[in-house]
Amino acid sequence: EPEVTQTPSHQVTQMGQEVILRCVPISNHLYFYWYRQILGQKVEFLVSFYNNEISEKSEIFDDQFSVERPDGSNFTLKIRSTKLEDSAMYFCASKEARSGNTIYFGEGSWLTVV
Amino acid sequence: GENVEQHPSTLSVQEGDSAVIKCTYSDSASNYFPWYKQELGKRPQLIIDIRSNVGEKKDQRIAVTLNKTAKHFSLHITETQPEDSAVYFCAATMNRDDKIIFGKGTRLHILP
């Protein structure tokens, strides 16, 4: 079964450093997402991406965050200057089409900011 | 925007008994309601979903019900087993939106 894959699985970074989290969505999917889950809390929407542009973003997704689809397969989340409160599990997800289709999650990238 | 409330936050159930988790949503335009199971350190996995044109859906020991008028939907797990222990998230989405919005989760403990 096709899967969303994410790298790295775990990254430790110094506060203020830039981090890039990488994702390869399922190949025929058109909608891509980043979600965040702080330890013990709910899964929070960050951003959705369709047709090579952001379609929606939450208030969490401020100027420190950006997303990119640099080629036909990768989808990246960049955090420009990490803060302690950015420590969380970041899930990439993808969906085949807009209308109520299942969103499939990757295994997550656990980011620890020290 | 959509807001999803979920309760209880924790639920302990004797093995073999049933578990019920309830959610409410705020936006009457929401029309797709997935349920995800998340084991510790793992990704959310879809276990069942329901669309707004259906009132109930069942898959073996798992069932979901939807009351559109009241904007409630519930997950029912019967004959619970130890492997059902996990965090369960309800979620809601609208056709015109790309995203799904999650509830806060229910930590289900199956007691031996």
PDB file of C-alpha atoms in Angstrom:
ATOM      1  CA  GLU A   1       0.000   0.000   0.000  1.00  0.00           C
ATOM      2  CA  PRO A   2       1.401   3.440  -0.899  1.00  0.00           C
ATOM      3  CA  GLU A   3       2.506   5.540   2.055  1.00  0.00           C
ATOM      4  CA  VAL A   4       3.434   9.079   2.912  1.00  0.00           C
ATOM      5  CA  THR A   5       7.090   9.066   3.925  1.00  0.00           C
ATOM      6  CA  GLN A   6       8.849  11.621   6.093  1.00  0.00           C
ATOM      7  CA  THR A   7      12.441  12.413   6.970  1.00  0.00           C
ATOM      8  CA  PRO A   8      14.030  12.806   9.404  1.00  0.00           C
ATOM      9  CA  SER A   9      12.161  10.732  11.950  1.00  0.00           C
ATOM     10  CA  HIS A  10      13.770  12.709  14.755  1.00  0.00           C
ATOM     11  CA  GLN A  11      15.774  15.928  14.770  1.00  0.00           C
ATOM     12  CA  VAL A  12      17.322  17.858  17.627  1.00  0.00           C
ATOM     13  CA  THR A  13      18.171  21.471  16.889  1.00  0.00           C
ATOM     14  CA  GLN A  14      19.425  24.515  18.711  1.00  0.00           C
ATOM     15  CA  MET A  15      16.990  27.350  19.300  1.00  0.00           C
ATOM     16  CA  GLY A  16      17.267  29.895  16.490  1.00  0.00           C
ATOM     17  CA  GLN A  17      18.421  27.364  13.902  1.00  0.00           C
ATOM     18  CA  GLU A  18      16.603  26.638  10.683  1.00  0.00           C
ATOM     19  CA  VAL A  19      14.991  23.250  10.208  1.00  0.00           C
ATOM     20  CA  ILE A  20      13.663  21.584   7.081  1.00  0.00           C
ATOM     21  CA  LEU A  21      11.334  18.631   7.364  1.00  0.00           C
ATOM     22  CA  ARG A  22      10.827  16.563   4.270  1.00  0.00           C
ATOM     23  CA  CYS A  23       7.885  14.582   2.995  1.00  0.00           C
ATOM     24  CA  VAL A  24       7.083  12.471  -0.015  1.00  0.00           C
ATOM     25  CA  PRO A  25       3.296  12.356  -0.416  1.00  0.00           C
ATOM     26  CA  ILE A  26       1.485   9.482  -2.083  1.00  0.00           C
ATOM     27  CA  SER A  27       2.177   9.800  -5.796  1.00  0.00           C
ATOM     28  CA  ASN A  28      -1.297  10.407  -7.243  1.00  0.00           C
ATOM     29  CA  HIS A  29      -2.393  12.720  -4.439  1.00  0.00           C
ATOM     30  CA  LEU A  30      -3.034  16.381  -5.119  1.00  0.00           C
ATOM     31  CA  TYR A  31      -3.532  17.921  -1.661  1.00  0.00           C
ATOM     32  CA  PHE A  32      -0.730  18.118   0.858  1.00  0.00           C
ATOM     33  CA  TYR A  33      -0.717  19.093   4.481  1.00  0.00           C
ATOM     34  CA  TRP A  34       1.409  19.697   7.508  1.00  0.00           C
ATOM     35  CA  TYR A  35      -0.017  19.072  10.939  1.00  0.00           C
ATOM     36  CA  ARG A  36       1.654  19.475  14.329  1.00  0.00           C
ATOM     37  CA  GLN A  37       1.143  17.561  17.548  1.00  0.00           C
ATOM     38  CA  ILE A  38       2.710  18.810  20.744  1.00  0.00           C
ATOM     39  CA  LEU A  39       3.344  15.919  23.142  1.00  0.00           C
ATOM     40  CA  GLY A  40       0.091  14.740  24.695  1.00  0.00           C
ATOM     41  CA  GLN A  41      -2.057  17.202  22.777  1.00  0.00           C
ATOM     42  CA  LYS A  42      -4.283  17.107  19.749  1.00  0.00           C
ATOM     43  CA  VAL A  43      -3.258  17.121  16.117  1.00  0.00           C
ATOM     44  CA  GLU A  44      -3.299  20.726  14.890  1.00  0.00           C
ATOM     45  CA  PHE A  45      -3.610  21.902  11.312  1.00  0.00           C
ATOM     46  CA  LEU A  46      -0.749  24.062  10.053  1.00  0.00           C
ATOM     47  CA  VAL A  47      -1.094  24.426   6.306  1.00  0.00           C
ATOM     48  CA  SER A  48      -2.621  22.920   3.190  1.00  0.00           C
ATOM     49  CA  PHE A  49      -1.077  23.069  -0.254  1.00  0.00           C
ATOM     50  CA  TYR A  50      -2.646  22.516  -3.649  1.00  0.00           C
ATOM     51  CA  ASN A  51      -1.654  23.322  -7.190  1.00  0.00           C
ATOM     52  CA  ASN A  52       1.762  24.580  -6.085  1.00  0.00           C
ATOM     53  CA  GLU A  53       0.471  27.118  -3.631  1.00  0.00           C
ATOM     54  CA  ILE A  54      -0.776  27.400  -0.091  1.00  0.00           C
ATOM     55  CA  SER A  55      -4.556  27.015  -0.058  1.00  0.00           C
ATOM     56  CA  GLU A  56      -5.054  27.566   3.648  1.00  0.00           C
ATOM     57  CA  LYS A  57      -2.986  28.135   6.760  1.00  0.00           C
ATOM     58  CA  SER A  58      -3.696  28.338  10.454  1.00  0.00           C
ATOM     59  CA  GLU A  59      -2.664  31.083  12.849  1.00  0.00           C
ATOM     60  CA  ILE A  60       0.152  28.806  14.028  1.00  0.00           C
ATOM     61  CA  PHE A  61       1.705  29.033  10.561  1.00  0.00           C
ATOM     62  CA  ASP A  62       3.337  32.422  10.960  1.00  0.00           C
ATOM     63  CA  ASP A  63       6.181  34.045   9.029  1.00  0.00           C
ATOM     64  CA  GLN A  64       8.681  31.618  10.546  1.00  0.00           C
ATOM     65  CA  PHE A  65       7.107  28.765   8.597  1.00  0.00           C
ATOM     66  CA  SER A  66       7.171  28.100   4.889  1.00  0.00           C
ATOM     67  CA  VAL A  67       6.355  25.193   2.614  1.00  0.00           C
ATOM     68  CA  GLU A  68       7.685  24.239  -0.747  1.00  0.00           C
ATOM     69  CA  ARG A  69       7.248  21.596  -3.372  1.00  0.00           C
ATOM     70  CA  PRO A  70      10.653  21.843  -5.005  1.00  0.00           C
ATOM     71  CA  ASP A  71      10.084  18.986  -7.451  1.00  0.00           C
ATOM     72  CA  GLY A  72       7.378  16.552  -8.445  1.00  0.00           C
ATOM     73  CA  SER A  73       7.679  14.388  -5.365  1.00  0.00           C
ATOM     74  CA  ASN A  74       8.942  16.263  -2.289  1.00  0.00           C
ATOM     75  CA  PHE A  75       6.983  18.561  -0.011  1.00  0.00           C
ATOM     76  CA  THR A  76       8.970  20.406   2.640  1.00  0.00           C
ATOM     77  CA  LEU A  77       8.246  22.393   5.768  1.00  0.00           C
ATOM     78  CA  LYS A  78      10.833  24.954   6.790  1.00  0.00           C
ATOM     79  CA  ILE A  79      11.002  26.615  10.171  1.00  0.00           C
ATOM     80  CA  ARG A  80      13.263  29.615   9.791  1.00  0.00           C
ATOM     81  CA  SER A  81      14.315  30.304  13.372  1.00  0.00           C
ATOM     82  CA  THR A  82      13.171  27.607  15.748  1.00  0.00           C
ATOM     83  CA  LYS A  83      11.775  28.334  19.190  1.00  0.00           C
ATOM     84  CA  LEU A  84      11.474  26.007  22.156  1.00  0.00           C
ATOM     85  CA  GLU A  85       7.719  25.858  21.633  1.00  0.00           C
ATOM     86  CA  ASP A  86       8.218  24.462  18.137  1.00  0.00           C
ATOM     87  CA  SER A  87       9.158  21.149  19.743  1.00  0.00           C
ATOM     88  CA  ALA A  88       6.498  18.737  18.512  1.00  0.00           C
ATOM     89  CA  MET A  89       5.756  15.875  16.169  1.00  0.00           C
ATOM     90  CA  TYR A  90       5.181  17.188  12.659  1.00  0.00           C
ATOM     91  CA  PHE A  91       2.989  15.070  10.430  1.00  0.00           C
ATOM     92  CA  CYS A  92       2.865  15.403   6.692  1.00  0.00           C
ATOM     93  CA  ALA A  93      -0.334  14.180   5.049  1.00  0.00           C
ATOM     94  CA  SER A  94      -1.805  13.912   1.595  1.00  0.00           C
ATOM     95  CA  LYS A  95      -5.181  13.437  -0.006  1.00  0.00           C
ATOM     96  CA  GLU A  96      -6.154  12.350  -3.477  1.00  0.00           C
ATOM     97  CA  ALA A  97      -8.856  14.946  -4.183  1.00  0.00           C
ATOM     98  CA  ARG A  98     -10.833  17.631  -2.418  1.00  0.00           C
ATOM     99  CA  SER A  99     -14.173  16.069  -1.795  1.00  0.00           C
ATOM    100  CA  GLY A 100     -14.145  14.276   1.537  1.00  0.00           C
ATOM    101  CA  ASN A 101     -11.390  11.842   0.713  1.00  0.00           C
ATOM    102  CA  THR A 102      -9.263  10.204   3.347  1.00  0.00           C
ATOM    103  CA  ILE A 103      -6.195  12.071   4.499  1.00  0.00           C
ATOM    104  CA  TYR A 104      -3.199   9.760   4.903  1.00  0.00           C
ATOM    105  CA  PHE A 105      -0.540  10.649   7.431  1.00  0.00           C
ATOM    106  CA  GLY A 106       3.172  10.023   7.366  1.00  0.00           C
ATOM    107  CA  GLU A 107       4.988   8.548  10.365  1.00  0.00           C
ATOM    108  CA  GLY A 108       5.938  11.979  11.602  1.00  0.00           C
ATOM    109  CA  SER A 109       9.108  13.924  12.287  1.00  0.00           C
ATOM    110  CA  TRP A 110       9.801  14.495  15.930  1.00  0.00           C
ATOM    111  CA  LEU A 111      11.451  17.913  16.379  1.00  0.00           C
ATOM    112  CA  THR A 112      13.173  18.776  19.626  1.00  0.00           C
ATOM    113  CA  VAL A 113      14.381  22.344  20.040  1.00  0.00           C
ATOM    114  CA  VAL A 114      16.928  22.832  22.821  1.00  0.00           C
TER     115      VAL A 114
ATOM    116  CA  GLY B   1     -14.057  27.999  11.113  1.00  0.00           C
ATOM    117  CA  GLU B   2     -14.874  24.500  12.278  1.00  0.00           C
ATOM    118  CA  ASN B   3     -14.485  23.531  15.938  1.00  0.00           C
ATOM    119  CA  VAL B   4     -14.655  19.941  17.115  1.00  0.00           C
ATOM    120  CA  GLU B   5     -15.259  19.055  20.745  1.00  0.00           C
ATOM    121  CA  GLN B   6     -14.572  15.537  22.002  1.00  0.00           C
ATOM    122  CA  HIS B   7     -15.305  13.763  25.252  1.00  0.00           C
ATOM    123  CA  PRO B   8     -14.382  12.083  27.440  1.00  0.00           C
ATOM    124  CA  SER B   9     -10.683  12.911  27.479  1.00  0.00           C
ATOM    125  CA  THR B  10      -9.943   9.553  29.101  1.00  0.00           C
ATOM    126  CA  LEU B  11     -12.002   6.387  29.220  1.00  0.00           C
ATOM    127  CA  SER B  12     -11.312   3.124  31.041  1.00  0.00           C
ATOM    128  CA  VAL B  13     -13.315   0.104  30.006  1.00  0.00           C
ATOM    129  CA  GLN B  14     -13.210  -3.513  31.135  1.00  0.00           C
ATOM    130  CA  GLU B  15     -12.041  -5.870  28.409  1.00  0.00           C
ATOM    131  CA  GLY B  16     -15.064  -7.206  26.558  1.00  0.00           C
ATOM    132  CA  ASP B  17     -17.257  -4.217  27.376  1.00  0.00           C
ATOM    133  CA  SER B  18     -18.210  -1.439  24.960  1.00  0.00           C
ATOM    134  CA  ALA B  19     -16.645   2.003  24.672  1.00  0.00           C
ATOM    135  CA  VAL B  20     -18.362   5.115  23.368  1.00  0.00           C
ATOM    136  CA  ILE B  21     -16.626   8.365  22.433  1.00  0.00           C
ATOM    137  CA  LYS B  22     -18.661  11.429  21.513  1.00  0.00           C
ATOM    138  CA  CYS B  23     -17.921  14.482  19.426  1.00  0.00           C
ATOM    139  CA  THR B  24     -19.732  17.627  18.419  1.00  0.00           C
ATOM    140  CA  TYR B  25     -18.938  19.993  15.598  1.00  0.00           C
ATOM    141  CA  SER B  26     -19.825  23.605  15.052  1.00  0.00           C
ATOM    142  CA  ASP B  27     -20.117  24.110  11.300  1.00  0.00           C
ATOM    143  CA  SER B  28     -23.284  22.661   9.793  1.00  0.00           C
ATOM    144  CA  ALA B  29     -21.536  22.611   6.402  1.00  0.00           C
ATOM    145  CA  SER B  30     -19.198  19.843   7.599  1.00  0.00           C
ATOM    146  CA  ASN B  31     -19.949  16.665   5.718  1.00  0.00           C
ATOM    147  CA  TYR B  32     -17.154  14.179   6.330  1.00  0.00           C
ATOM    148  CA  PHE B  33     -16.256  12.756   9.727  1.00  0.00           C
ATOM    149  CA  PRO B  34     -13.257  10.455  10.063  1.00  0.00           C
ATOM    150  CA  TRP B  35     -12.052   8.748  13.213  1.00  0.00           C
ATOM    151  CA  TYR B  36      -8.365   8.128  13.799  1.00  0.00           C
ATOM    152  CA  LYS B  37      -6.579   5.825  16.212  1.00  0.00           C
ATOM    153  CA  GLN B  38      -3.142   6.828  17.416  1.00  0.00           C
ATOM    154  CA  GLU B  39      -0.830   4.532  19.308  1.00  0.00           C
ATOM    155  CA  LEU B  40       2.005   5.981  21.340  1.00  0.00           C
ATOM    156  CA  GLY B  41       4.618   7.596  19.110  1.00  0.00           C
ATOM    157  CA  LYS B  42       2.843   6.580  15.934  1.00  0.00           C
ATOM    158  CA  ARG B  43       0.865   8.414  13.287  1.00  0.00           C
ATOM    159  CA  PRO B  44      -2.926   8.736  13.332  1.00  0.00           C
ATOM    160  CA  GLN B  45      -4.497   5.859  11.452  1.00  0.00           C
ATOM    161  CA  LEU B  46      -7.965   6.092   9.942  1.00  0.00           C
ATOM    162  CA  ILE B  47     -10.231   3.440  11.449  1.00  0.00           C
ATOM    163  CA  ILE B  48     -13.654   4.452  10.150  1.00  0.00           C
ATOM    164  CA  ASP B  49     -15.334   7.426   8.548  1.00  0.00           C
ATOM    165  CA  ILE B  50     -18.852   8.594   7.819  1.00  0.00           C
ATOM    166  CA  ARG B  51     -20.306  11.057   5.367  1.00  0.00           C
ATOM    167  CA  SER B  52     -23.199  13.354   6.095  1.00  0.00           C
ATOM    168  CA  ASN B  53     -25.649  11.492   3.864  1.00  0.00           C
ATOM    169  CA  VAL B  54     -25.394   8.442   6.134  1.00  0.00           C
ATOM    170  CA  GLY B  55     -26.592   8.069   9.732  1.00  0.00           C
ATOM    171  CA  GLU B  56     -24.619   5.028  10.766  1.00  0.00           C
ATOM    172  CA  LYS B  57     -21.752   2.911   9.534  1.00  0.00           C
ATOM    173  CA  LYS B  58     -20.326  -0.293  10.951  1.00  0.00           C
ATOM    174  CA  ASP B  59     -17.104  -2.191  10.399  1.00  0.00           C
ATOM    175  CA  GLN B  60     -16.836  -5.327  12.526  1.00  0.00           C
ATOM    176  CA  ARG B  61     -16.524  -4.168  16.162  1.00  0.00           C
ATOM    177  CA  ILE B  62     -16.455  -0.476  15.294  1.00  0.00           C
ATOM    178  CA  ALA B  63     -19.450   1.675  14.454  1.00  0.00           C
ATOM    179  CA  VAL B  64     -19.980   5.373  13.981  1.00  0.00           C
ATOM    180  CA  THR B  65     -23.248   7.276  14.234  1.00  0.00           C
ATOM    181  CA  LEU B  66     -24.021  10.769  12.999  1.00  0.00           C
ATOM    182  CA  ASN B  67     -26.811  13.107  14.041  1.00  0.00           C
ATOM    183  CA  LYS B  68     -26.660  16.041  11.630  1.00  0.00           C
ATOM    184  CA  THR B  69     -29.451  17.948  13.319  1.00  0.00           C
ATOM    185  CA  ALA B  70     -27.683  17.940  16.652  1.00  0.00           C
ATOM    186  CA  LYS B  71     -24.212  18.073  15.063  1.00  0.00           C
ATOM    187  CA  HIS B  72     -23.110  15.049  17.069  1.00  0.00           C
ATOM    188  CA  PHE B  73     -21.188  11.986  16.002  1.00  0.00           C
ATOM    189  CA  SER B  74     -20.010   9.054  18.065  1.00  0.00           C
ATOM    190  CA  LEU B  75     -17.638   6.121  17.894  1.00  0.00           C
ATOM    191  CA  HIS B  76     -18.736   2.802  19.361  1.00  0.00           C
ATOM    192  CA  ILE B  77     -16.312  -0.049  19.980  1.00  0.00           C
ATOM    193  CA  THR B  78     -17.868  -3.327  21.084  1.00  0.00           C
ATOM    194  CA  GLU B  79     -16.190  -6.352  22.679  1.00  0.00           C
ATOM    195  CA  THR B  80     -13.131  -4.290  23.481  1.00  0.00           C
ATOM    196  CA  GLN B  81      -9.717  -5.944  23.402  1.00  0.00           C
ATOM    197  CA  PRO B  82      -6.343  -4.920  24.872  1.00  0.00           C
ATOM    198  CA  GLU B  83      -5.130  -3.781  21.446  1.00  0.00           C
ATOM    199  CA  ASP B  84      -7.917  -1.199  21.381  1.00  0.00           C
ATOM    200  CA  SER B  85      -5.976   0.802  23.980  1.00  0.00           C
ATOM    201  CA  ALA B  86      -4.875   4.001  22.221  1.00  0.00           C
ATOM    202  CA  VAL B  87      -5.830   7.629  21.722  1.00  0.00           C
ATOM    203  CA  TYR B  88      -8.816   8.139  19.449  1.00  0.00           C
ATOM    204  CA  PHE B  89      -9.421  11.384  17.567  1.00  0.00           C
ATOM    205  CA  CYS B  90     -12.599  12.455  15.872  1.00  0.00           C
ATOM    206  CA  ALA B  91     -12.379  14.971  13.052  1.00  0.00           C
ATOM    207  CA  ALA B  92     -14.567  16.942  10.693  1.00  0.00           C
ATOM    208  CA  THR B  93     -14.179  18.545   7.311  1.00  0.00           C
ATOM    209  CA  MET B  94     -16.191  20.332   4.663  1.00  0.00           C
ATOM    210  CA  ASN B  95     -16.203  19.796   0.932  1.00  0.00           C
ATOM    211  CA  ARG B  96     -15.102  23.334   0.294  1.00  0.00           C
ATOM    212  CA  ASP B  97     -12.166  23.026   2.715  1.00  0.00           C
ATOM    213  CA  ASP B  98      -8.976  21.133   2.219  1.00  0.00           C
ATOM    214  CA  LYS B  99      -8.231  20.466   5.846  1.00  0.00           C
ATOM    215  CA  ILE B 100      -9.689  18.299   8.576  1.00  0.00           C
ATOM    216  CA  ILE B 101     -10.034  19.591  12.109  1.00  0.00           C
ATOM    217  CA  PHE B 102      -9.379  17.229  14.980  1.00  0.00           C
ATOM    218  CA  GLY B 103     -10.941  16.905  18.395  1.00  0.00           C
ATOM    219  CA  LYS B 104      -8.660  16.846  21.435  1.00  0.00           C
ATOM    220  CA  GLY B 105      -8.584  13.065  21.628  1.00  0.00           C
ATOM    221  CA  THR B 106      -9.772  10.354  24.001  1.00  0.00           C
ATOM    222  CA  ARG B 107      -7.258   8.109  25.721  1.00  0.00           C
ATOM    223  CA  LEU B 108      -8.913   4.695  25.891  1.00  0.00           C
ATOM    224  CA  HIS B 109      -7.603   2.172  28.415  1.00  0.00           C
ATOM    225  CA  ILE B 110      -8.814  -1.410  28.186  1.00  0.00           C
ATOM    226  CA  LEU B 111      -8.590  -3.001  31.618  1.00  0.00           C
ATOM    227  CA  PRO B 112      -7.813  -6.726  31.936  1.00  0.00           C
TER     228      PRO B 112
END
